mmCIF file of C-alpha atoms and ligand atoms in Angstrom:
data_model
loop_
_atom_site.group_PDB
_atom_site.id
_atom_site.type_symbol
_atom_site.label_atom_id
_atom_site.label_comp_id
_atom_site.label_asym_id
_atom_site.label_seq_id
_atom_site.Cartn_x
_atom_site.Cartn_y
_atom_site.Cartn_z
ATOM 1 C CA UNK A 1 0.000 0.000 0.000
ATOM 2 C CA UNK A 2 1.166 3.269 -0.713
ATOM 3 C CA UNK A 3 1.057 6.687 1.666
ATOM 4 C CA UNK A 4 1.732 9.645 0.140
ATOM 5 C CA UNK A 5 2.608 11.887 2.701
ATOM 6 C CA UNK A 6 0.992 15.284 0.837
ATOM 7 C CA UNK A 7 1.194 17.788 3.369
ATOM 8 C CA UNK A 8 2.870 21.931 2.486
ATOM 9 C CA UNK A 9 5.320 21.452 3.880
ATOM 10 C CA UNK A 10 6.387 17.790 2.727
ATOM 11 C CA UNK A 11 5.481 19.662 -0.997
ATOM 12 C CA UNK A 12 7.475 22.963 -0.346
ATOM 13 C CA UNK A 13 10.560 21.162 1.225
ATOM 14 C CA UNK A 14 10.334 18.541 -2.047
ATOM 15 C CA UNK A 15 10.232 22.222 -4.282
ATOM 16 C CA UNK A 16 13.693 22.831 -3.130
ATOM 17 C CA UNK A 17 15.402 19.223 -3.466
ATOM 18 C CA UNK A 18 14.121 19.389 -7.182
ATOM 19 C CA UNK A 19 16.153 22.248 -7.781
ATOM 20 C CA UNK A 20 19.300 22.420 -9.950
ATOM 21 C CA UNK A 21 20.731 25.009 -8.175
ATOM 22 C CA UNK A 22 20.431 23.320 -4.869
ATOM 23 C CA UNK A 23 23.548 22.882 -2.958
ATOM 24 C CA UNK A 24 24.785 19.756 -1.356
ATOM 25 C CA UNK A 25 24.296 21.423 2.030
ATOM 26 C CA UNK A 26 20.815 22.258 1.892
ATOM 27 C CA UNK A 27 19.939 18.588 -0.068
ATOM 28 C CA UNK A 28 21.058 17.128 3.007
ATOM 29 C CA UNK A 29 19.134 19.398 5.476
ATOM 30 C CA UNK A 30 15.848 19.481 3.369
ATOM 31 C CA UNK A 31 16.324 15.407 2.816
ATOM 32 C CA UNK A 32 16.533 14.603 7.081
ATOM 33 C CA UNK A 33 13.849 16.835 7.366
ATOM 34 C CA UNK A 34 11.159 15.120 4.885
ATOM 35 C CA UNK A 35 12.827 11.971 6.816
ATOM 36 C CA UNK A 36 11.433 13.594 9.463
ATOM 37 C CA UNK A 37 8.183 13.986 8.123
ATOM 38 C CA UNK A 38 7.815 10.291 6.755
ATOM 39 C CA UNK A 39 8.297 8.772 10.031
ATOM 40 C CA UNK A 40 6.219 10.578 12.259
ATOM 41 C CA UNK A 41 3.671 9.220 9.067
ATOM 42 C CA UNK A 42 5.242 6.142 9.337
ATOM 43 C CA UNK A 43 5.212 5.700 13.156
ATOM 44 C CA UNK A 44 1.310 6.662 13.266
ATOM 45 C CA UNK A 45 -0.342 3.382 14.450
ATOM 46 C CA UNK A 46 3.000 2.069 17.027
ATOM 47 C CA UNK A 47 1.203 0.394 19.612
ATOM 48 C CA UNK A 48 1.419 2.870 23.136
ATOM 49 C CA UNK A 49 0.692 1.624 26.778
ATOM 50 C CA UNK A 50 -0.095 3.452 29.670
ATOM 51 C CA UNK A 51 1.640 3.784 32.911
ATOM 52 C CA UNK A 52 1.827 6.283 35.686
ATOM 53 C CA UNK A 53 4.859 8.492 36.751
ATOM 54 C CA UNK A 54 6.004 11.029 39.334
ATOM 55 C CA UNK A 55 4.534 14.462 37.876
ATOM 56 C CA UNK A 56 5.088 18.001 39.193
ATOM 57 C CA UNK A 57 1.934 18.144 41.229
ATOM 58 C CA UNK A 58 2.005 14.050 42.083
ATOM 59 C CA UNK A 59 1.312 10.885 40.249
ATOM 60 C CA UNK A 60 0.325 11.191 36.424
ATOM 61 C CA UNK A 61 -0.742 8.726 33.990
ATOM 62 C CA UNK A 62 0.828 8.880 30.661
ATOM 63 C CA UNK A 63 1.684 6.466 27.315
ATOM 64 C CA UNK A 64 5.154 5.113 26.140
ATOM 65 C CA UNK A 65 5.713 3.292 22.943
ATOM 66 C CA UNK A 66 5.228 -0.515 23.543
ATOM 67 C CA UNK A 67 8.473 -2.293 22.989
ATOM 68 C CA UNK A 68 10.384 0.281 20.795
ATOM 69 C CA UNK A 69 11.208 -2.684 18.844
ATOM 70 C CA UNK A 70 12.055 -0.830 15.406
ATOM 71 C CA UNK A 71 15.362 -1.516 13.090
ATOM 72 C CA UNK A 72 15.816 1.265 10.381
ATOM 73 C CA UNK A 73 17.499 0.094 7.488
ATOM 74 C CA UNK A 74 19.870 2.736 5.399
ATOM 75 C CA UNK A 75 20.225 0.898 1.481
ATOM 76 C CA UNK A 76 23.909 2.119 0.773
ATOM 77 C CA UNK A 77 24.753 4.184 -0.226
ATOM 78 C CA UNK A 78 22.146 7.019 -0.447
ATOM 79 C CA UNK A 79 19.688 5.867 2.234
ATOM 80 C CA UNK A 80 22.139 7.152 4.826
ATOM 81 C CA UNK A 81 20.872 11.062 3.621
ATOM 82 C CA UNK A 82 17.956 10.487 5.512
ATOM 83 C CA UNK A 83 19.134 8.028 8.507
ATOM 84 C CA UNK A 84 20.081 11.710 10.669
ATOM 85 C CA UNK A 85 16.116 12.773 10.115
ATOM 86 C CA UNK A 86 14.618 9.564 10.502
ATOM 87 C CA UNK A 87 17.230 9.014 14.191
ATOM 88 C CA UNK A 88 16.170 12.721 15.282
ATOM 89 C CA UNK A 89 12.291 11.364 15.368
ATOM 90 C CA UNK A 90 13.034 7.397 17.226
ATOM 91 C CA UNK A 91 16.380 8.120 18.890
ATOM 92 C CA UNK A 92 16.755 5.050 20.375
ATOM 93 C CA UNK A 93 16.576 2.238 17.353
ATOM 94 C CA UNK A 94 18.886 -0.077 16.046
ATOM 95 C CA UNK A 95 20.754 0.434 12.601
ATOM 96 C CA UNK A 96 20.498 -2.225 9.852
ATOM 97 C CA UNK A 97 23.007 -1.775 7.004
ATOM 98 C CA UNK A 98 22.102 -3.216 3.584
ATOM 99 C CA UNK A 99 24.568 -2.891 0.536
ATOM 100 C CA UNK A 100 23.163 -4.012 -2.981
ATOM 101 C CA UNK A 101 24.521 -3.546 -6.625
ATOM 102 C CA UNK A 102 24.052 -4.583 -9.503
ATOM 103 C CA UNK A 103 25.407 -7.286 -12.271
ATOM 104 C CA UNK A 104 26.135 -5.630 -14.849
ATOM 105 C CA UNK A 105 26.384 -8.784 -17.408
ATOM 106 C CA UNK A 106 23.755 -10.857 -15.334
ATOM 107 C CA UNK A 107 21.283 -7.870 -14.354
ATOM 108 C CA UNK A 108 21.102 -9.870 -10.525
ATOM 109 C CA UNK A 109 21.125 -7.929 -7.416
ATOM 110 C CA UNK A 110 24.091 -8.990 -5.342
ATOM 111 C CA UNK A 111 23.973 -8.660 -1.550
ATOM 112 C CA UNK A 112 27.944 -7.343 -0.673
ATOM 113 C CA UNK A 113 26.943 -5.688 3.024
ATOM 114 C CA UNK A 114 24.470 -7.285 5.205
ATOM 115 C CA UNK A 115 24.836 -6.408 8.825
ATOM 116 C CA UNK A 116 20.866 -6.966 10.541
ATOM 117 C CA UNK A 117 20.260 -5.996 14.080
ATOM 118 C CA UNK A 118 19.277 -8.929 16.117
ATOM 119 C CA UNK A 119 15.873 -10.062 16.994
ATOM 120 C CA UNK A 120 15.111 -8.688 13.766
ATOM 121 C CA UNK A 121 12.039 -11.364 13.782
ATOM 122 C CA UNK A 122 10.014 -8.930 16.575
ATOM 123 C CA UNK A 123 11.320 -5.702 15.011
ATOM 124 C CA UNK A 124 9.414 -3.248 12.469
ATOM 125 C CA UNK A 125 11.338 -2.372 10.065
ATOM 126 C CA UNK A 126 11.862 0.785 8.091
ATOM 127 C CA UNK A 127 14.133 0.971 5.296
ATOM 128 C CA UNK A 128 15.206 4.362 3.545
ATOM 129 C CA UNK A 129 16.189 5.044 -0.073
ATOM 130 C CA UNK A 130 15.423 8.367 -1.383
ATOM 131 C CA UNK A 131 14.378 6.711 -4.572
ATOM 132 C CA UNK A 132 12.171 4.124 -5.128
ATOM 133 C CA UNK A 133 12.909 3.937 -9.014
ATOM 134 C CA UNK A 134 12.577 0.409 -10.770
ATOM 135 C CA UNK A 135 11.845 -1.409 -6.790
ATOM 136 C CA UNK A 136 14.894 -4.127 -8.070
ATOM 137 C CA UNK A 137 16.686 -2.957 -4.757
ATOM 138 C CA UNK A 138 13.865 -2.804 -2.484
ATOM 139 C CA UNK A 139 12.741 -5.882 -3.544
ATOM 140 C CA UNK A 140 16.128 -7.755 -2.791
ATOM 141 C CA UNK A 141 15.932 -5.935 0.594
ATOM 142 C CA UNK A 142 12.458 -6.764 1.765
ATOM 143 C CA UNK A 143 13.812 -10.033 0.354
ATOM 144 C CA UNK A 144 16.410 -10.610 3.044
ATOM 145 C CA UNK A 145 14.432 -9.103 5.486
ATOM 146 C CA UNK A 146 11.540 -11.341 5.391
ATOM 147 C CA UNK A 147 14.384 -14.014 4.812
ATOM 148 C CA UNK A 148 15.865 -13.247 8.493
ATOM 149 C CA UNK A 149 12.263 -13.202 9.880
ATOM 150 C CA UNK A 150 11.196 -9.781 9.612
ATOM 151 C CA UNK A 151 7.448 -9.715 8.939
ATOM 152 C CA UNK A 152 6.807 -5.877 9.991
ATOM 153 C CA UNK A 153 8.495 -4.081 6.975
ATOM 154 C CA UNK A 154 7.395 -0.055 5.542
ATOM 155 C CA UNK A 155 9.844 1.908 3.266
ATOM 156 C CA UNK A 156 10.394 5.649 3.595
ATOM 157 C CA UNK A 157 11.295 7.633 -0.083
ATOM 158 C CA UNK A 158 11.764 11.100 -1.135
ATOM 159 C CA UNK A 159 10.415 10.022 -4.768
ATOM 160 C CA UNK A 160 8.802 7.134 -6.063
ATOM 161 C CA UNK A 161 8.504 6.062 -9.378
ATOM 162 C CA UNK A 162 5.042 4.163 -10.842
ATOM 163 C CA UNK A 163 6.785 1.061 -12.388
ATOM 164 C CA UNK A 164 8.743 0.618 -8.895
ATOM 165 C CA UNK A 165 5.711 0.920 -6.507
ATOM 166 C CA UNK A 166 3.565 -1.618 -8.754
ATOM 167 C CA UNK A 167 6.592 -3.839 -8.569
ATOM 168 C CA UNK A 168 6.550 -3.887 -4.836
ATOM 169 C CA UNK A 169 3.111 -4.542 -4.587
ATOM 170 C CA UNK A 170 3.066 -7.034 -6.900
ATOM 171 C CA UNK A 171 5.993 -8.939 -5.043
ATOM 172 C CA UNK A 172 5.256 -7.362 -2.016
ATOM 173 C CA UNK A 173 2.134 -6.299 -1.178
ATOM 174 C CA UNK A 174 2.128 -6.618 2.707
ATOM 175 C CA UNK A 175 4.979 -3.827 2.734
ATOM 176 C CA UNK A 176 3.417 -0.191 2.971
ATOM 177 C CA UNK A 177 5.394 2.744 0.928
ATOM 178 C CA UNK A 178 5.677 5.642 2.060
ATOM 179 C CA UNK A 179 6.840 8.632 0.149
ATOM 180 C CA UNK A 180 6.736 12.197 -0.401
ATOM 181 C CA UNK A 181 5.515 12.207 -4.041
ATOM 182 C CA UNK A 182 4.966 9.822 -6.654
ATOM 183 C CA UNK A 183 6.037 11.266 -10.283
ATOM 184 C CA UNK A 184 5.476 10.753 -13.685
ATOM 185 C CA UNK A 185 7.831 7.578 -14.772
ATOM 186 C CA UNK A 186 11.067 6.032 -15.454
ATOM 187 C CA UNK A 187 13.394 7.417 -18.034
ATOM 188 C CA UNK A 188 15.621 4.706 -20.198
ATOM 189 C CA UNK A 189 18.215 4.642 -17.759
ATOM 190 C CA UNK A 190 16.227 3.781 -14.724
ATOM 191 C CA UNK A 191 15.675 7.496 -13.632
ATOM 192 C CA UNK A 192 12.983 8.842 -11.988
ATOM 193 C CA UNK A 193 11.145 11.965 -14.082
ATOM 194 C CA UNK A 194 10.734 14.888 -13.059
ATOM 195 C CA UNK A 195 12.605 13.328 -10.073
ATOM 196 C CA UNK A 196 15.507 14.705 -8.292
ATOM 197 C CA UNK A 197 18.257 13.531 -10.411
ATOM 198 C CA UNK A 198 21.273 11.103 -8.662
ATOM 199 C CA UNK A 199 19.826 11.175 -4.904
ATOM 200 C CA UNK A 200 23.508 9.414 -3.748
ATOM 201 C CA UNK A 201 25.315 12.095 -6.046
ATOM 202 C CA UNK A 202 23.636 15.622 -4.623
ATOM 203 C CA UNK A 203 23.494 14.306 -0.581
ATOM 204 C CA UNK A 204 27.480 13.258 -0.871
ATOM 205 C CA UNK A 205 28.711 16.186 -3.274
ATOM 206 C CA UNK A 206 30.216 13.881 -5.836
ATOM 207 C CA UNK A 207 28.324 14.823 -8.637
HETATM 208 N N1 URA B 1 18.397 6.631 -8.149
HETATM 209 C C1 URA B 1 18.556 7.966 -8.113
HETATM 210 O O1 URA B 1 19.420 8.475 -7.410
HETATM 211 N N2 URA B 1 17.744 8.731 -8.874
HETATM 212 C C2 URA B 1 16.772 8.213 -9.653
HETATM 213 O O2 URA B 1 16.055 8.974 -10.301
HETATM 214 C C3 URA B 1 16.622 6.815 -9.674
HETATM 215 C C4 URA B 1 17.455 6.049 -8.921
#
């Protein structure tokens, strides 16, 4: 299922990262704070229980989050542009680390970093890619997810692409998307249109 988190200032802060002109300094600010945005989105429905503390005036009854069992999982390289936003928002959770190219001759995915936090099996997980183009990656990553026992799994983008969301929920369709806009389509090299261009490229300056 897919949330698209259409709020002004989700849509204003999206207005600058499409930008040509925008420098790697304020890609990376505007970025974490959409990441911002998407969890508290993505967080809506955590499961809270009640318990009573030591207030200013006596006991008070309040909520925590039940369990704060949550992994987020950065896809290398450019999901780490919005690991600082989505940390700011649920301080406390485990990283996951997942590293994914390409074969070039063979087209496969090929898994070269894996590093899951444990008890992955009880933990929701939220991965982060600011671009959820043709869903190959994603895919591969819910893949090992579910494969490690993960059965809780959302995915937090800047941009999504059409053909990559009906990919996912054609492969995936228990996973729930959640992004800051969908746009138009694909262009022959696997970009997103109107899109923001290479996500990895404007977050680490390497252009
Ligand atoms: N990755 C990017 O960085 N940009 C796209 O448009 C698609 C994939």
């Amino acid at each position: 299922m897919v949330h698209v988190v259409d709020h002004p200032l989700v849509r204003h802060k999206l207005g600058i990262l499409r930008r040509d002109d925008v420098s790697t300094k304020n890609f990376r600010e505007v970025a974490n704070e959409i990441a911002r945005l998407l969890t508290y989105e993505a967080t809506k429905d955590l499961e809270l229980e009640s318990l009573s503390v030591q207030g200013w005036a006596g006991p008070v009854d309040v909520e925590e989050i039940k369990g704060k069992k949550i992994t987020v999982v950065p896809i290398l390289r450019a999901g780490i542009g919005m690991l600082d936003g989505v940390l700011d928002m649920v301080p406390g959770v485990k990283v996951s680390v997942v590293g994914i190219f390409r074969n070039e001759e063979t087209l496969e995915p090929v898994r070269y970093y894996v590093k899951l936090a444990g008890n992955i099996e009880e933990r929701l997980a939220l991965i982060l890619d600011p671009m959820l183009a043709t869903g190959g990656t994603l895919s591969t990553t819910i893949d090992l997810l579910k494969e490690a026992g993960c059965t809780n799994i959302r995915g937090l983008f800047l941009v999504a692409a059409p053909e990559g969301i009906e990919r996912i929920e054609r492969e995936h369709p228990d996973v729930h998307i959640y992004t800051a806009a969908v746009d138009e389509r694909l262009n022959e090299n696997g970009y997103i249109l109107p899109g923001l261009g290479d996500a990895g490229d404007k977050i680490f300056g390497t252009k």
